[in-house]
Amino acid sequence: MTARIGVVTFPGTLDDRDTQRAVRLAGAEPVPLWHRDKDLKQVDAVVLPGGFSYGDYLRAGAISRFSPLMGTVIDQAKAGLPVLGICNGFQVLTESHLLPGAMLRNNHLHFICRDQKLRVESDRTAWTADYTAGQEISIPLKNIDGRYVADERTLDMLEAEGRVAFRYLDVNPNGSLRDIAGITNEAGNVVGLMPHPEHAVEPGIGTGRTDGLGFFTSILKKLVNV
């Protein structure tokens, strides 16, 4: 039976189709989910893709957090449903309090678009099982509100509990504290990161590498072993 991965579209979402393609390339069935619906259509996992939902009005992800679908996603994520938030999706996850901390404007106040080197810090999440801790990967990064911040107590907790999933290497592109590029919740089913793995899933497109495909094959492995 083919795994069904839901991909949410909000007004202003840009990367839903790219994410659906990445899901399909990994061997799963992408299921489009509309933000105004409450039904998750019996999907096995959910991806909140990148973009500028609601034009980032108020704060990035602040309005999307209150969409009807997100109410269902929040409840199901707390019950164990795997959820991946990419860029704007990461912002929605912090606004939803499924992940701690917040995303602020880049410290240089400019939009950034570049290939970004990362180190995988945790391979113990539903979305990173096909990587190894310490592995270095390169995937595209594009954002203006990408600076991850949290109070020192929260940062220390994330470090102590092994919940920093990815860290920027070579250069910190946006001023994120402790070079954090992505984090996970305590259970490991919810992961958020700023760079875009869906743009690095096949040769000749995006980075020309497939370093991002592991996110989507990891969740398949997790679902098969459940």
PDB file of C-alpha atoms in Angstrom:
ATOM      1  CA  MET A   1       0.000   0.000   0.000  1.00  0.00           C
ATOM      2  CA  THR A   2       1.463   3.362  -1.059  1.00  0.00           C
ATOM      3  CA  ALA A   3       2.038   5.919   1.707  1.00  0.00           C
ATOM      4  CA  ARG A   4      -0.025   9.100   1.361  1.00  0.00           C
ATOM      5  CA  ILE A   5       1.751  12.361   2.187  1.00  0.00           C
ATOM      6  CA  GLY A   6      -0.408  15.461   2.484  1.00  0.00           C
ATOM      7  CA  VAL A   7       0.961  18.756   1.144  1.00  0.00           C
ATOM      8  CA  VAL A   8      -0.833  21.854   2.440  1.00  0.00           C
ATOM      9  CA  THR A   9      -1.567  24.913   0.297  1.00  0.00           C
ATOM     10  CA  PHE A  10      -2.237  28.283   1.935  1.00  0.00           C
ATOM     11  CA  PRO A  11      -2.848  31.540   0.029  1.00  0.00           C
ATOM     12  CA  GLY A  12       0.678  32.597  -0.940  1.00  0.00           C
ATOM     13  CA  THR A  13       2.237  29.120  -0.787  1.00  0.00           C
ATOM     14  CA  LEU A  14       4.892  28.796  -3.516  1.00  0.00           C
ATOM     15  CA  ASP A  15       6.462  25.374  -3.193  1.00  0.00           C
ATOM     16  CA  ASP A  16       3.528  22.996  -2.867  1.00  0.00           C
ATOM     17  CA  ARG A  17       3.945  21.532  -6.347  1.00  0.00           C
ATOM     18  CA  ASP A  18       7.700  21.133  -5.903  1.00  0.00           C
ATOM     19  CA  THR A  19       7.008  19.325  -2.640  1.00  0.00           C
ATOM     20  CA  GLN A  20       4.418  17.087  -4.275  1.00  0.00           C
ATOM     21  CA  ARG A  21       6.990  16.181  -6.912  1.00  0.00           C
ATOM     22  CA  ALA A  22       9.573  15.339  -4.241  1.00  0.00           C
ATOM     23  CA  VAL A  23       7.040  13.099  -2.482  1.00  0.00           C
ATOM     24  CA  ARG A  24       6.281  11.341  -5.759  1.00  0.00           C
ATOM     25  CA  LEU A  25       9.970  10.847  -6.584  1.00  0.00           C
ATOM     26  CA  ALA A  26      10.492   9.254  -3.162  1.00  0.00           C
ATOM     27  CA  GLY A  27       7.793   6.694  -3.961  1.00  0.00           C
ATOM     28  CA  ALA A  28       4.812   8.043  -2.031  1.00  0.00           C
ATOM     29  CA  GLU A  29       1.488   9.493  -3.162  1.00  0.00           C
ATOM     30  CA  PRO A  30       1.217  13.285  -2.717  1.00  0.00           C
ATOM     31  CA  VAL A  31      -2.204  14.408  -1.502  1.00  0.00           C
ATOM     32  CA  PRO A  32      -3.085  18.117  -1.941  1.00  0.00           C
ATOM     33  CA  LEU A  33      -4.641  19.644   1.191  1.00  0.00           C
ATOM     34  CA  TRP A  34      -6.428  23.013   1.154  1.00  0.00           C
ATOM     35  CA  HIS A  35      -6.039  25.325   4.136  1.00  0.00           C
ATOM     36  CA  ARG A  36      -9.774  25.952   4.570  1.00  0.00           C
ATOM     37  CA  ASP A  37     -10.623  22.263   4.898  1.00  0.00           C
ATOM     38  CA  LYS A  38     -10.472  20.307   8.151  1.00  0.00           C
ATOM     39  CA  ASP A  39     -10.170  16.864   6.583  1.00  0.00           C
ATOM     40  CA  LEU A  40      -6.657  15.439   6.253  1.00  0.00           C
ATOM     41  CA  LYS A  41      -7.973  12.806   3.813  1.00  0.00           C
ATOM     42  CA  GLN A  42      -6.460   9.945   5.814  1.00  0.00           C
ATOM     43  CA  VAL A  43      -2.866  10.895   4.986  1.00  0.00           C
ATOM     44  CA  ASP A  44       0.032   9.219   6.768  1.00  0.00           C
ATOM     45  CA  ALA A  45       2.094  12.411   7.144  1.00  0.00           C
ATOM     46  CA  VAL A  46       1.860  16.126   6.336  1.00  0.00           C
ATOM     47  CA  VAL A  47       4.259  18.654   4.806  1.00  0.00           C
ATOM     48  CA  LEU A  48       3.808  22.402   5.261  1.00  0.00           C
ATOM     49  CA  PRO A  49       5.738  23.791   2.274  1.00  0.00           C
ATOM     50  CA  GLY A  50       7.494  27.084   1.718  1.00  0.00           C
ATOM     51  CA  GLY A  51       6.153  30.395   0.454  1.00  0.00           C
ATOM     52  CA  PHE A  52       4.648  33.539   1.904  1.00  0.00           C
ATOM     53  CA  SER A  53       1.331  32.397   3.326  1.00  0.00           C
ATOM     54  CA  TYR A  54      -1.123  35.287   3.586  1.00  0.00           C
ATOM     55  CA  GLY A  55       1.712  37.509   2.358  1.00  0.00           C
ATOM     56  CA  ASP A  56       3.471  37.121   5.747  1.00  0.00           C
ATOM     57  CA  TYR A  57       0.975  39.688   7.033  1.00  0.00           C
ATOM     58  CA  LEU A  58       1.434  40.448  10.766  1.00  0.00           C
ATOM     59  CA  ARG A  59       4.237  37.849  11.030  1.00  0.00           C
ATOM     60  CA  ALA A  60       5.337  34.991   8.821  1.00  0.00           C
ATOM     61  CA  GLY A  61       2.987  32.091   9.525  1.00  0.00           C
ATOM     62  CA  ALA A  62       0.896  34.004  12.059  1.00  0.00           C
ATOM     63  CA  ILE A  63      -2.394  33.881  10.143  1.00  0.00           C
ATOM     64  CA  SER A  64      -1.900  30.390   8.677  1.00  0.00           C
ATOM     65  CA  ARG A  65      -1.636  29.024  12.192  1.00  0.00           C
ATOM     66  CA  PHE A  66      -5.383  29.739  12.603  1.00  0.00           C
ATOM     67  CA  SER A  67      -6.576  28.101   9.378  1.00  0.00           C
ATOM     68  CA  PRO A  68      -9.157  25.316   9.817  1.00  0.00           C
ATOM     69  CA  LEU A  69      -6.750  22.675   8.510  1.00  0.00           C
ATOM     70  CA  MET A  70      -4.026  23.654  10.987  1.00  0.00           C
ATOM     71  CA  GLY A  71      -6.388  22.945  13.877  1.00  0.00           C
ATOM     72  CA  THR A  72      -6.563  19.351  12.668  1.00  0.00           C
ATOM     73  CA  VAL A  73      -2.822  19.196  11.954  1.00  0.00           C
ATOM     74  CA  ILE A  74      -1.982  20.432  15.460  1.00  0.00           C
ATOM     75  CA  ASP A  75      -4.239  17.849  17.108  1.00  0.00           C
ATOM     76  CA  GLN A  76      -2.918  15.012  14.953  1.00  0.00           C
ATOM     77  CA  ALA A  77       0.724  16.061  15.365  1.00  0.00           C
ATOM     78  CA  LYS A  78       0.312  15.933  19.137  1.00  0.00           C
ATOM     79  CA  ALA A  79      -1.059  12.403  18.660  1.00  0.00           C
ATOM     80  CA  GLY A  80       2.009  11.364  16.647  1.00  0.00           C
ATOM     81  CA  LEU A  81       1.299  12.287  13.011  1.00  0.00           C
ATOM     82  CA  PRO A  82       4.605  13.089  11.240  1.00  0.00           C
ATOM     83  CA  VAL A  83       4.725  16.733  10.141  1.00  0.00           C
ATOM     84  CA  LEU A  84       7.502  18.512   8.229  1.00  0.00           C
ATOM     85  CA  GLY A  85       7.580  22.313   7.992  1.00  0.00           C
ATOM     86  CA  ILE A  86       9.833  23.801   5.318  1.00  0.00           C
ATOM     87  CA  CYS A  87      10.720  27.529   5.480  1.00  0.00           C
ATOM     88  CA  ASN A  88       7.287  29.180   5.796  1.00  0.00           C
ATOM     89  CA  GLY A  89       6.087  25.812   7.105  1.00  0.00           C
ATOM     90  CA  PHE A  90       8.702  26.031   9.867  1.00  0.00           C
ATOM     91  CA  GLN A  91       7.395  29.493  10.692  1.00  0.00           C
ATOM     92  CA  VAL A  92       3.846  28.092  10.906  1.00  0.00           C
ATOM     93  CA  LEU A  93       5.051  25.334  13.246  1.00  0.00           C
ATOM     94  CA  THR A  94       6.589  27.842  15.650  1.00  0.00           C
ATOM     95  CA  GLU A  95       3.487  30.033  15.512  1.00  0.00           C
ATOM     96  CA  SER A  96       1.422  26.904  16.254  1.00  0.00           C
ATOM     97  CA  HIS A  97       3.673  26.055  19.225  1.00  0.00           C
ATOM     98  CA  LEU A  98       4.348  22.620  17.816  1.00  0.00           C
ATOM     99  CA  LEU A  99       7.990  23.715  17.873  1.00  0.00           C
ATOM    100  CA  PRO A 100       9.562  26.189  20.324  1.00  0.00           C
ATOM    101  CA  GLY A 101      11.155  29.504  19.444  1.00  0.00           C
ATOM    102  CA  ALA A 102      10.359  32.036  16.730  1.00  0.00           C
ATOM    103  CA  MET A 103      11.527  33.183  13.313  1.00  0.00           C
ATOM    104  CA  LEU A 104      12.618  36.818  12.876  1.00  0.00           C
ATOM    105  CA  ARG A 105      13.808  38.965   9.957  1.00  0.00           C
ATOM    106  CA  ASN A 106      17.299  38.036   8.737  1.00  0.00           C
ATOM    107  CA  ASN A 107      19.931  39.979  10.642  1.00  0.00           C
ATOM    108  CA  HIS A 108      21.139  41.658   7.425  1.00  0.00           C
ATOM    109  CA  LEU A 109      17.510  42.611   6.557  1.00  0.00           C
ATOM    110  CA  HIS A 110      17.749  41.201   3.029  1.00  0.00           C
ATOM    111  CA  PHE A 111      16.124  38.300   1.219  1.00  0.00           C
ATOM    112  CA  ILE A 112      18.673  35.547   0.661  1.00  0.00           C
ATOM    113  CA  CYS A 113      18.725  32.832  -2.013  1.00  0.00           C
ATOM    114  CA  ARG A 114      21.696  30.464  -2.161  1.00  0.00           C
ATOM    115  CA  ASP A 115      22.824  26.864  -1.889  1.00  0.00           C
ATOM    116  CA  GLN A 116      23.421  26.234   1.792  1.00  0.00           C
ATOM    117  CA  LYS A 117      25.644  23.669   3.449  1.00  0.00           C
ATOM    118  CA  LEU A 118      24.150  21.949   6.503  1.00  0.00           C
ATOM    119  CA  ARG A 119      25.236  19.392   9.048  1.00  0.00           C
ATOM    120  CA  VAL A 120      22.703  16.757  10.061  1.00  0.00           C
ATOM    121  CA  GLU A 121      22.711  16.827  13.848  1.00  0.00           C
ATOM    122  CA  SER A 122      20.005  14.212  14.455  1.00  0.00           C
ATOM    123  CA  ASP A 123      19.072  11.093  12.507  1.00  0.00           C
ATOM    124  CA  ARG A 124      16.515  10.074  15.129  1.00  0.00           C
ATOM    125  CA  THR A 125      13.484  11.869  13.707  1.00  0.00           C
ATOM    126  CA  ALA A 126      10.781  10.644  11.357  1.00  0.00           C
ATOM    127  CA  TRP A 127      12.197  12.890   8.617  1.00  0.00           C
ATOM    128  CA  THR A 128      15.966  12.280   9.002  1.00  0.00           C
ATOM    129  CA  ALA A 129      16.325   8.498   9.357  1.00  0.00           C
ATOM    130  CA  ASP A 130      17.989   8.136   5.934  1.00  0.00           C
ATOM    131  CA  TYR A 131      20.801  10.475   6.986  1.00  0.00           C
ATOM    132  CA  THR A 132      23.572   9.893   9.504  1.00  0.00           C
ATOM    133  CA  ALA A 133      24.390  12.230  12.359  1.00  0.00           C
ATOM    134  CA  GLY A 134      27.286  14.435  11.284  1.00  0.00           C
ATOM    135  CA  GLN A 135      26.533  14.083   7.578  1.00  0.00           C
ATOM    136  CA  GLU A 136      27.028  17.238   5.522  1.00  0.00           C
ATOM    137  CA  ILE A 137      24.464  18.086   2.853  1.00  0.00           C
ATOM    138  CA  SER A 138      23.777  21.038   0.560  1.00  0.00           C
ATOM    139  CA  ILE A 139      20.263  22.245  -0.250  1.00  0.00           C
ATOM    140  CA  PRO A 140      18.815  25.605  -1.384  1.00  0.00           C
ATOM    141  CA  LEU A 141      17.914  28.333   1.086  1.00  0.00           C
ATOM    142  CA  LYS A 142      15.589  31.259   0.295  1.00  0.00           C
ATOM    143  CA  ASN A 143      14.020  33.475   2.945  1.00  0.00           C
ATOM    144  CA  ILE A 144      13.835  36.890   4.536  1.00  0.00           C
ATOM    145  CA  ASP A 145      12.410  35.831   7.919  1.00  0.00           C
ATOM    146  CA  GLY A 146      14.802  32.968   8.580  1.00  0.00           C
ATOM    147  CA  ARG A 147      16.537  33.931  11.817  1.00  0.00           C
ATOM    148  CA  TYR A 148      15.745  31.324  14.450  1.00  0.00           C
ATOM    149  CA  VAL A 149      15.628  32.707  17.987  1.00  0.00           C
ATOM    150  CA  ALA A 150      14.695  31.394  21.434  1.00  0.00           C
ATOM    151  CA  ASP A 151      15.586  32.194  25.019  1.00  0.00           C
ATOM    152  CA  GLU A 152      18.738  30.641  26.462  1.00  0.00           C
ATOM    153  CA  ARG A 153      16.806  28.114  28.529  1.00  0.00           C
ATOM    154  CA  THR A 154      15.004  26.824  25.420  1.00  0.00           C
ATOM    155  CA  LEU A 155      18.224  26.722  23.411  1.00  0.00           C
ATOM    156  CA  ASP A 156      19.961  24.778  26.173  1.00  0.00           C
ATOM    157  CA  MET A 157      17.023  22.367  26.317  1.00  0.00           C
ATOM    158  CA  LEU A 158      17.136  21.758  22.565  1.00  0.00           C
ATOM    159  CA  GLU A 159      20.864  21.070  22.744  1.00  0.00           C
ATOM    160  CA  ALA A 160      20.624  18.800  25.793  1.00  0.00           C
ATOM    161  CA  GLU A 161      17.754  16.767  24.355  1.00  0.00           C
ATOM    162  CA  GLY A 162      19.345  16.376  20.914  1.00  0.00           C
ATOM    163  CA  ARG A 163      16.543  18.337  19.273  1.00  0.00           C
ATOM    164  CA  VAL A 164      18.693  20.498  16.996  1.00  0.00           C
ATOM    165  CA  ALA A 165      18.124  18.621  13.747  1.00  0.00           C
ATOM    166  CA  PHE A 166      20.276  20.712  11.384  1.00  0.00           C
ATOM    167  CA  ARG A 167      22.949  23.362  11.740  1.00  0.00           C
ATOM    168  CA  TYR A 168      24.354  25.823   9.205  1.00  0.00           C
ATOM    169  CA  LEU A 169      27.928  25.178   8.098  1.00  0.00           C
ATOM    170  CA  ASP A 170      30.584  27.542   6.698  1.00  0.00           C
ATOM    171  CA  VAL A 171      28.346  30.592   7.019  1.00  0.00           C
ATOM    172  CA  ASN A 172      25.350  31.544   9.119  1.00  0.00           C
ATOM    173  CA  PRO A 173      23.116  33.104   6.433  1.00  0.00           C
ATOM    174  CA  ASN A 174      20.560  34.849   8.629  1.00  0.00           C
ATOM    175  CA  GLY A 175      21.866  35.206  12.177  1.00  0.00           C
ATOM    176  CA  SER A 176      20.065  32.179  13.606  1.00  0.00           C
ATOM    177  CA  LEU A 177      21.153  31.559  17.179  1.00  0.00           C
ATOM    178  CA  ARG A 178      23.698  28.757  17.586  1.00  0.00           C
ATOM    179  CA  ASP A 179      23.655  28.298  13.787  1.00  0.00           C
ATOM    180  CA  ILE A 180      20.363  26.403  14.066  1.00  0.00           C
ATOM    181  CA  ALA A 181      18.803  25.568  10.687  1.00  0.00           C
ATOM    182  CA  GLY A 182      16.173  23.113  11.895  1.00  0.00           C
ATOM    183  CA  ILE A 183      14.754  21.547  15.050  1.00  0.00           C
ATOM    184  CA  THR A 184      12.452  18.723  16.118  1.00  0.00           C
ATOM    185  CA  ASN A 185       9.875  18.228  18.822  1.00  0.00           C
ATOM    186  CA  GLU A 186      10.538  15.885  21.716  1.00  0.00           C
ATOM    187  CA  ALA A 187       8.814  12.919  20.042  1.00  0.00           C
ATOM    188  CA  GLY A 188      10.694  13.384  16.766  1.00  0.00           C
ATOM    189  CA  ASN A 189       7.595  13.344  14.570  1.00  0.00           C
ATOM    190  CA  VAL A 190       7.545  17.120  13.960  1.00  0.00           C
ATOM    191  CA  VAL A 191      10.524  18.717  12.193  1.00  0.00           C
ATOM    192  CA  GLY A 192      10.983  22.258  10.918  1.00  0.00           C
ATOM    193  CA  LEU A 193      13.847  23.709   8.889  1.00  0.00           C
ATOM    194  CA  MET A 194      14.462  26.832   6.828  1.00  0.00           C
ATOM    195  CA  PRO A 195      16.320  25.399   3.784  1.00  0.00           C
ATOM    196  CA  HIS A 196      14.347  23.654   1.017  1.00  0.00           C
ATOM    197  CA  PRO A 197      15.005  19.916   0.554  1.00  0.00           C
ATOM    198  CA  GLU A 198      12.282  19.680  -2.121  1.00  0.00           C
ATOM    199  CA  HIS A 199      14.555  21.686  -4.447  1.00  0.00           C
ATOM    200  CA  ALA A 200      17.359  19.119  -4.213  1.00  0.00           C
ATOM    201  CA  VAL A 201      15.779  15.801  -5.149  1.00  0.00           C
ATOM    202  CA  GLU A 202      16.972  15.088  -8.692  1.00  0.00           C
ATOM    203  CA  PRO A 203      20.120  15.721 -10.764  1.00  0.00           C
ATOM    204  CA  GLY A 204      20.072  18.709 -13.078  1.00  0.00           C
ATOM    205  CA  ILE A 205      17.442  20.683 -11.175  1.00  0.00           C
ATOM    206  CA  GLY A 206      18.028  23.063  -8.275  1.00  0.00           C
ATOM    207  CA  THR A 207      21.436  22.261  -6.812  1.00  0.00           C
ATOM    208  CA  GLY A 208      21.908  19.402  -9.276  1.00  0.00           C
ATOM    209  CA  ARG A 209      22.244  17.152  -6.233  1.00  0.00           C
ATOM    210  CA  THR A 210      19.807  14.848  -4.455  1.00  0.00           C
ATOM    211  CA  ASP A 211      20.735  15.750  -0.878  1.00  0.00           C
ATOM    212  CA  GLY A 212      17.134  16.682  -0.053  1.00  0.00           C
ATOM    213  CA  LEU A 213      15.537  13.423  -1.145  1.00  0.00           C
ATOM    214  CA  GLY A 214      16.419  11.781   2.170  1.00  0.00           C
ATOM    215  CA  PHE A 215      13.697  13.761   3.950  1.00  0.00           C
ATOM    216  CA  PHE A 216      11.035  12.097   1.836  1.00  0.00           C
ATOM    217  CA  THR A 217      12.537   8.607   1.820  1.00  0.00           C
ATOM    218  CA  SER A 218      13.051   8.859   5.594  1.00  0.00           C
ATOM    219  CA  ILE A 219       9.349   9.300   6.246  1.00  0.00           C
ATOM    220  CA  LEU A 220       8.546   6.327   4.019  1.00  0.00           C
ATOM    221  CA  LYS A 221      10.932   4.193   6.048  1.00  0.00           C
ATOM    222  CA  LYS A 222       9.308   5.421   9.250  1.00  0.00           C
ATOM    223  CA  LEU A 223       5.808   4.654   8.011  1.00  0.00           C
ATOM    224  CA  VAL A 224       6.755   1.175   6.809  1.00  0.00           C
ATOM    225  CA  ASN A 225       8.224   0.345  10.225  1.00  0.00           C
ATOM    226  CA  VAL A 226       5.243   1.657  12.214  1.00  0.00           C
TER     227      VAL A 226
END
